[in-house]
Short mmCIF file of C-alpha atoms in Angstrom, two decimals:
data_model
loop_
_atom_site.label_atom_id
_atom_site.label_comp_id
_atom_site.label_asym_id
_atom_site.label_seq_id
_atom_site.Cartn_x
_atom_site.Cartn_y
_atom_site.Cartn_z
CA UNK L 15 63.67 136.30 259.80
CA UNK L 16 63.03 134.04 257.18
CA UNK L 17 60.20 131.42 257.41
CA UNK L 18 61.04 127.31 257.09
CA UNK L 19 58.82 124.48 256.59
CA UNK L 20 59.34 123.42 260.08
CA UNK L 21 59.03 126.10 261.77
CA UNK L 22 55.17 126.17 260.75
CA UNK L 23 52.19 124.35 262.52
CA UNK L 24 50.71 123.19 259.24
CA UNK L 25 47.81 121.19 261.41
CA UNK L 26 46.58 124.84 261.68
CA UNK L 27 46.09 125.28 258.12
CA UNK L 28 42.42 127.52 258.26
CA UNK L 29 40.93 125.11 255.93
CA UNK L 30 37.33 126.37 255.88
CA UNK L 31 38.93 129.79 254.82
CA UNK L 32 40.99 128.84 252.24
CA UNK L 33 38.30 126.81 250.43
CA UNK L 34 35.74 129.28 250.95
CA UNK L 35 38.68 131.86 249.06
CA UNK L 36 39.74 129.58 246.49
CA UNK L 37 37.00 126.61 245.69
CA UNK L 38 33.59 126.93 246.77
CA UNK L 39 33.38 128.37 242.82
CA UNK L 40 35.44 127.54 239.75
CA UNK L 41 37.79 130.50 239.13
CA UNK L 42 39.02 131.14 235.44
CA UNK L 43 42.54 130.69 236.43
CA UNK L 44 41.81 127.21 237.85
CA UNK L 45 39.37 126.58 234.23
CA UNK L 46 43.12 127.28 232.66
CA UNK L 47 44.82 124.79 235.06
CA UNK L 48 42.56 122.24 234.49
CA UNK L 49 42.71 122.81 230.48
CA UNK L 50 46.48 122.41 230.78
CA UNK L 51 46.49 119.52 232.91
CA UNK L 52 43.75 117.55 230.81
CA UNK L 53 45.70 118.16 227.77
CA UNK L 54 48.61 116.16 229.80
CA UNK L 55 46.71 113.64 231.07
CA UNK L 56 44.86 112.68 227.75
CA UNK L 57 48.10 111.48 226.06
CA UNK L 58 48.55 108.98 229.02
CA UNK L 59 46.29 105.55 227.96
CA UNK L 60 43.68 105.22 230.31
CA UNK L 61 44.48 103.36 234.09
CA UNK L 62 47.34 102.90 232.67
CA UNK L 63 49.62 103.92 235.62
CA UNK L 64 49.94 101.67 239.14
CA UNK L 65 50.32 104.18 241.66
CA UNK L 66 50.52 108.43 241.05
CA UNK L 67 50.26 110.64 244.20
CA UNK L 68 49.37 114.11 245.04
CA UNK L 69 52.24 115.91 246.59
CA UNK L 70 51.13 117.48 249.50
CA UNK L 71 47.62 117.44 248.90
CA UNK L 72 46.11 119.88 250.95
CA UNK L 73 42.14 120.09 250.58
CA UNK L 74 42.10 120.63 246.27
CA UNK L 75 40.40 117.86 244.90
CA UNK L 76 40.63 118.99 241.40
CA UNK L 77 44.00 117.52 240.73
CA UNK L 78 42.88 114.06 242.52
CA UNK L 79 40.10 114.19 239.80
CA UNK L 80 42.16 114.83 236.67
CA UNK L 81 44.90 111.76 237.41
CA UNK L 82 41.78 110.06 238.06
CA UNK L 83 41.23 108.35 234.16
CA UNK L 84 45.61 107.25 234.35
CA UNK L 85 45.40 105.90 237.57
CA UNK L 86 44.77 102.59 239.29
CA UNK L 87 45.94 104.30 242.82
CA UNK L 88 45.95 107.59 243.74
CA UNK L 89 47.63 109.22 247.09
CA UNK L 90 47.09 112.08 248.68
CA UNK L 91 49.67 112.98 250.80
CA UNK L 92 49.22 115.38 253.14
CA UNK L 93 50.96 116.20 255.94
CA UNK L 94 48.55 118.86 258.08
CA UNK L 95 46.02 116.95 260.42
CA UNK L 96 42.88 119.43 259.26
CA UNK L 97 43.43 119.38 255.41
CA UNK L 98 43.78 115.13 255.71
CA UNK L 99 40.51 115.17 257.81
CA UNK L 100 38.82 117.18 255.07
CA UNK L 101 39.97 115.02 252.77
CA UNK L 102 38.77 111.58 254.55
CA UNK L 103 35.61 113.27 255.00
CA UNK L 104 35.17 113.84 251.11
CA UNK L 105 35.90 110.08 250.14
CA UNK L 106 34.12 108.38 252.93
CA UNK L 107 31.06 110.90 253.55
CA UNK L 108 30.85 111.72 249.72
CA UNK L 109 32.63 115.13 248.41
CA UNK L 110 30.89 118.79 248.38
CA UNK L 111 28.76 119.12 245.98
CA UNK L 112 30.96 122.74 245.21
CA UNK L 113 33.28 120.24 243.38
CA UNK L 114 30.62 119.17 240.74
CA UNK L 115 31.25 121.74 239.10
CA UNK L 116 34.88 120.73 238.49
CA UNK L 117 34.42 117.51 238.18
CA UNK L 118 31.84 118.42 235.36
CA UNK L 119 35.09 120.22 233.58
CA UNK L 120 37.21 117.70 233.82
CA UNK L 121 35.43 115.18 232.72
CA UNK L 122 34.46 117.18 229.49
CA UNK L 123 37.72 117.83 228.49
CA UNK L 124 38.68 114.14 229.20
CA UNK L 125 35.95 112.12 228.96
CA UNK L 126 38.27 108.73 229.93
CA UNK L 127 37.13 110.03 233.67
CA UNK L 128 34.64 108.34 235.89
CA UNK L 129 31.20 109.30 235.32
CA UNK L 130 30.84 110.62 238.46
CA UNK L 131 32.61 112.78 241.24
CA UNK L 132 33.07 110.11 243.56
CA UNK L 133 33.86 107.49 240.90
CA UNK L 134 36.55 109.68 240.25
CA UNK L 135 37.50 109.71 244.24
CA UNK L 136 37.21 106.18 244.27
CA UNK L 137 41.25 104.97 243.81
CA UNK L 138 42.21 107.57 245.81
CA UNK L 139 43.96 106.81 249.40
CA UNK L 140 44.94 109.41 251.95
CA UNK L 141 48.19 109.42 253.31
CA UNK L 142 49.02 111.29 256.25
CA UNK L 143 52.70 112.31 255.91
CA UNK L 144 55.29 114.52 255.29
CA UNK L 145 56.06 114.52 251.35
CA UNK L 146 59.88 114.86 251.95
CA UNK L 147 59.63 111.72 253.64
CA UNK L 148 58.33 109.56 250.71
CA UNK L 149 60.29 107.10 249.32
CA UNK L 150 62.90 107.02 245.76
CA UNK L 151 60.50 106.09 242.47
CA UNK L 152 57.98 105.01 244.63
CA UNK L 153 55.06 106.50 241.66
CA UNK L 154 54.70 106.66 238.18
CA UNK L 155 53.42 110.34 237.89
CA UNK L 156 53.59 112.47 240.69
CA UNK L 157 51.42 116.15 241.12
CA UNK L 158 52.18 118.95 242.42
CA UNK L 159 49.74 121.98 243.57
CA UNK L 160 51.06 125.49 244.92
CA UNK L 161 52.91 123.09 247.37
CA UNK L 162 56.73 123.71 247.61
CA UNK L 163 56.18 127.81 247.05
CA UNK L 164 53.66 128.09 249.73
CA UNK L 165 55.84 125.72 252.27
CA UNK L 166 58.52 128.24 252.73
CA UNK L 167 60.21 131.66 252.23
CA UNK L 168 63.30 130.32 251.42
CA UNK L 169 64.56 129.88 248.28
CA UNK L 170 66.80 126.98 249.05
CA UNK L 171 64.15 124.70 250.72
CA UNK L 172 62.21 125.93 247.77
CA UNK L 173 64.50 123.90 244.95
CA UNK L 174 64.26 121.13 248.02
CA UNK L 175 61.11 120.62 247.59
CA UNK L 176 61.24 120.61 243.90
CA UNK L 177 63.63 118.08 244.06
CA UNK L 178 61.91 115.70 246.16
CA UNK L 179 58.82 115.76 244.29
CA UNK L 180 60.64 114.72 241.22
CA UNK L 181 62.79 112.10 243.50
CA UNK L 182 59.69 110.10 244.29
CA UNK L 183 58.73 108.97 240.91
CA UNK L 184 60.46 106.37 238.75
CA UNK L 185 63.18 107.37 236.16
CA UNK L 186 61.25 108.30 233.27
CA UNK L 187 58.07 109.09 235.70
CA UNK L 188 55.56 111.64 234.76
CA UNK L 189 55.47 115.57 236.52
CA UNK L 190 52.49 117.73 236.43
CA UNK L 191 52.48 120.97 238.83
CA UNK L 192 50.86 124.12 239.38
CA UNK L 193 53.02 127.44 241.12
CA UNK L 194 51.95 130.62 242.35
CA UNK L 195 53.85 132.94 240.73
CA UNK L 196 56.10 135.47 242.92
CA UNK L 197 54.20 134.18 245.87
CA UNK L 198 54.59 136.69 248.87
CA UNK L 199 53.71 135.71 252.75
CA UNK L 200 49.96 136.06 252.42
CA UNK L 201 47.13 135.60 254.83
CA UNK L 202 44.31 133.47 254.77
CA UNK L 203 41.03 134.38 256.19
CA UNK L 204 41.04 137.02 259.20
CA UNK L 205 44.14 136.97 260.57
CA UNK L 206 46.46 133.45 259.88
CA UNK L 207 49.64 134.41 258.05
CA UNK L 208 51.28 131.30 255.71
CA UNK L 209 54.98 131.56 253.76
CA UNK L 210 55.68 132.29 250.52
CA UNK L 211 58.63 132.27 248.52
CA UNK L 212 58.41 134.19 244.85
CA UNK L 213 59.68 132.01 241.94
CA UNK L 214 58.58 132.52 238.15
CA UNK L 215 58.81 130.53 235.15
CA UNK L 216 62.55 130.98 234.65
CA UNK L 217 62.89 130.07 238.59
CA UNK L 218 60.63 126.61 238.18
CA UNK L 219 62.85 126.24 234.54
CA UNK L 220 66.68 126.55 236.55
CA UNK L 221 65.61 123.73 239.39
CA UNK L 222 63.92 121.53 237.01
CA UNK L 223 66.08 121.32 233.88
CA UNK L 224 68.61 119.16 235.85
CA UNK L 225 65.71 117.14 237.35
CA UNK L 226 63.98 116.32 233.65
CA UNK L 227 63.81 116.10 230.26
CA UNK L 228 60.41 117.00 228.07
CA UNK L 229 59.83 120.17 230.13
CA UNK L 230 57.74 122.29 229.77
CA UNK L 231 56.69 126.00 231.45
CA UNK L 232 54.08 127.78 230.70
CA UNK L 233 52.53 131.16 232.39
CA UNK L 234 49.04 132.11 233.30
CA UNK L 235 48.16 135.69 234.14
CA UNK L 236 46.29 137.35 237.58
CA UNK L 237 43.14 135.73 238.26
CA UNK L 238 40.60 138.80 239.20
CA UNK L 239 38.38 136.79 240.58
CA UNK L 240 40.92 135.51 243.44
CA UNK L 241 41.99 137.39 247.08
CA UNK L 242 44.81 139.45 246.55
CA UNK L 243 47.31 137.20 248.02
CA UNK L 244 50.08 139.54 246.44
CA UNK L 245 51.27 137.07 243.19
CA UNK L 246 51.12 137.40 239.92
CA UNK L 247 49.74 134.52 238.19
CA UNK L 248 50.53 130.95 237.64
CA UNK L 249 53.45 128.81 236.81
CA UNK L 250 52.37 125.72 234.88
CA UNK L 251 54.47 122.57 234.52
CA UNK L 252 55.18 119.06 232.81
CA UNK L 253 58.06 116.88 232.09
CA UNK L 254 59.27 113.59 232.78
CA UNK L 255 62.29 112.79 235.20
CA UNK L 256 65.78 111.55 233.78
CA UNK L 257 67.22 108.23 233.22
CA UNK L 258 70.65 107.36 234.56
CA UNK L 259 73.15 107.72 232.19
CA UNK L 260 73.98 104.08 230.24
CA UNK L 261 76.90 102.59 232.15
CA UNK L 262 76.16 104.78 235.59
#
């Protein structure tokens, strides 16, 4: 049977696991994202945006550091109880120092950033919800991280969440997201088993093209240095949402 959103207990998320997979070190794939993103971010003028958000945050503070120079406000919104504990823990007890390292990269290819990693932690609020909840052009930019193809199996709810992320900023808003590409149900750790639903750059291109204008897709290849979670690389994305038509 296929997998839904809801029919996961996302306050399970093994979040110990999955950081000690993915971010206790700075994987080259991750190097790319952050190249791609900083190029994005470095046309914006500097806290120049009121509020951006992180959609679906989980525990990845890299992408809460790179909005970190645009932004006067930055929420995380998260909707499983361990990842927004994490998260607390990082602003109010001070981050791992494991994220120095990206902090340190972010900052060099943008150098608008805060000095330091909590500096660049300081604007951000977390938010302890579910991200199809949020409200209509509620944000100027809104990011996305290897949310809406690791939420489900199905492509439908897939192209939901898609849409909802690009709902919640303002017409005109900014997009900047991150996809696993073709995405299977993986496992984390020893034994937890999380959905996935495959999509690829023409995939992320058909449910955004009615959603934006300005897009763009780009590809990144296999990261070697990453558990074999079963996908092929990374889906990169920018754009900015459309303006109702004059006289609509």
């Amino acid at each position: 049977m296929t997998t839904h959103n809801d029919d996961v207990d996302w306050d399970r998320w093994p979040v110990a696991d999955y950081l000690a997979e993915n971010y206790r070190d700075l994987h080259p794939s991750d190097a790319a994202v952050i190249a791609h993103h900083s190029a994005f971010y470095r046309r914006i003028p500097p806290r120049s945006l009121d509020r951006s958000v992180e959609f679906g945050a989980g525990p990845n503070l890299y992408p809460l550091i790179l909005a970190a120079a645009a932004s006067r406000r930055i929420d995380a919104v998260e909707a499983g109880a361990g990842n927004v504990a994490y998260l607390e823990r990082q602003i109010l007890c001070g981050p791992d120092a494991s994220w120095l390292p990206f902090h340190a990269l972010c900052r060099r290819l943008n150098p608008d950033l805060p000095a330091t990693l909590a500096g660049a932690l300081a604007d951000v609020h977390v938010v302890h919800a579910d991200v199809r909840e949020l409200a209509p052009g509620g944000y100027d930019l809104a990011s996305m991280h290897f949310v809406a193809e690791g939420a489900t199996e199905d492509r439908a709810e897939f192209a939901d969440f898609c849409r909802a992320f690009a709902r919640c900023v303002v017409p005109g808003g900014l997009l900047v997201a991150a996809f696993m590409e073709n995405l299977p149900t993986y496992r984390i750790g020893p034994a937890s088993r999380w959905p996935g639903c495959p999509v690829d750059p023409e995939t992320v291109t058909e449910v955004f093209t009615p959603l934006t204008h300005e897009l763009t897709v780009t590809h990144i290849d296999p990261d070697s240095t990453l558990p074999a979670y079963g996908d092929s690389g990374m889906v990169l994305l920018t754009a900015r949402t459309r303006r109702p038509s004059p006289g609509r």
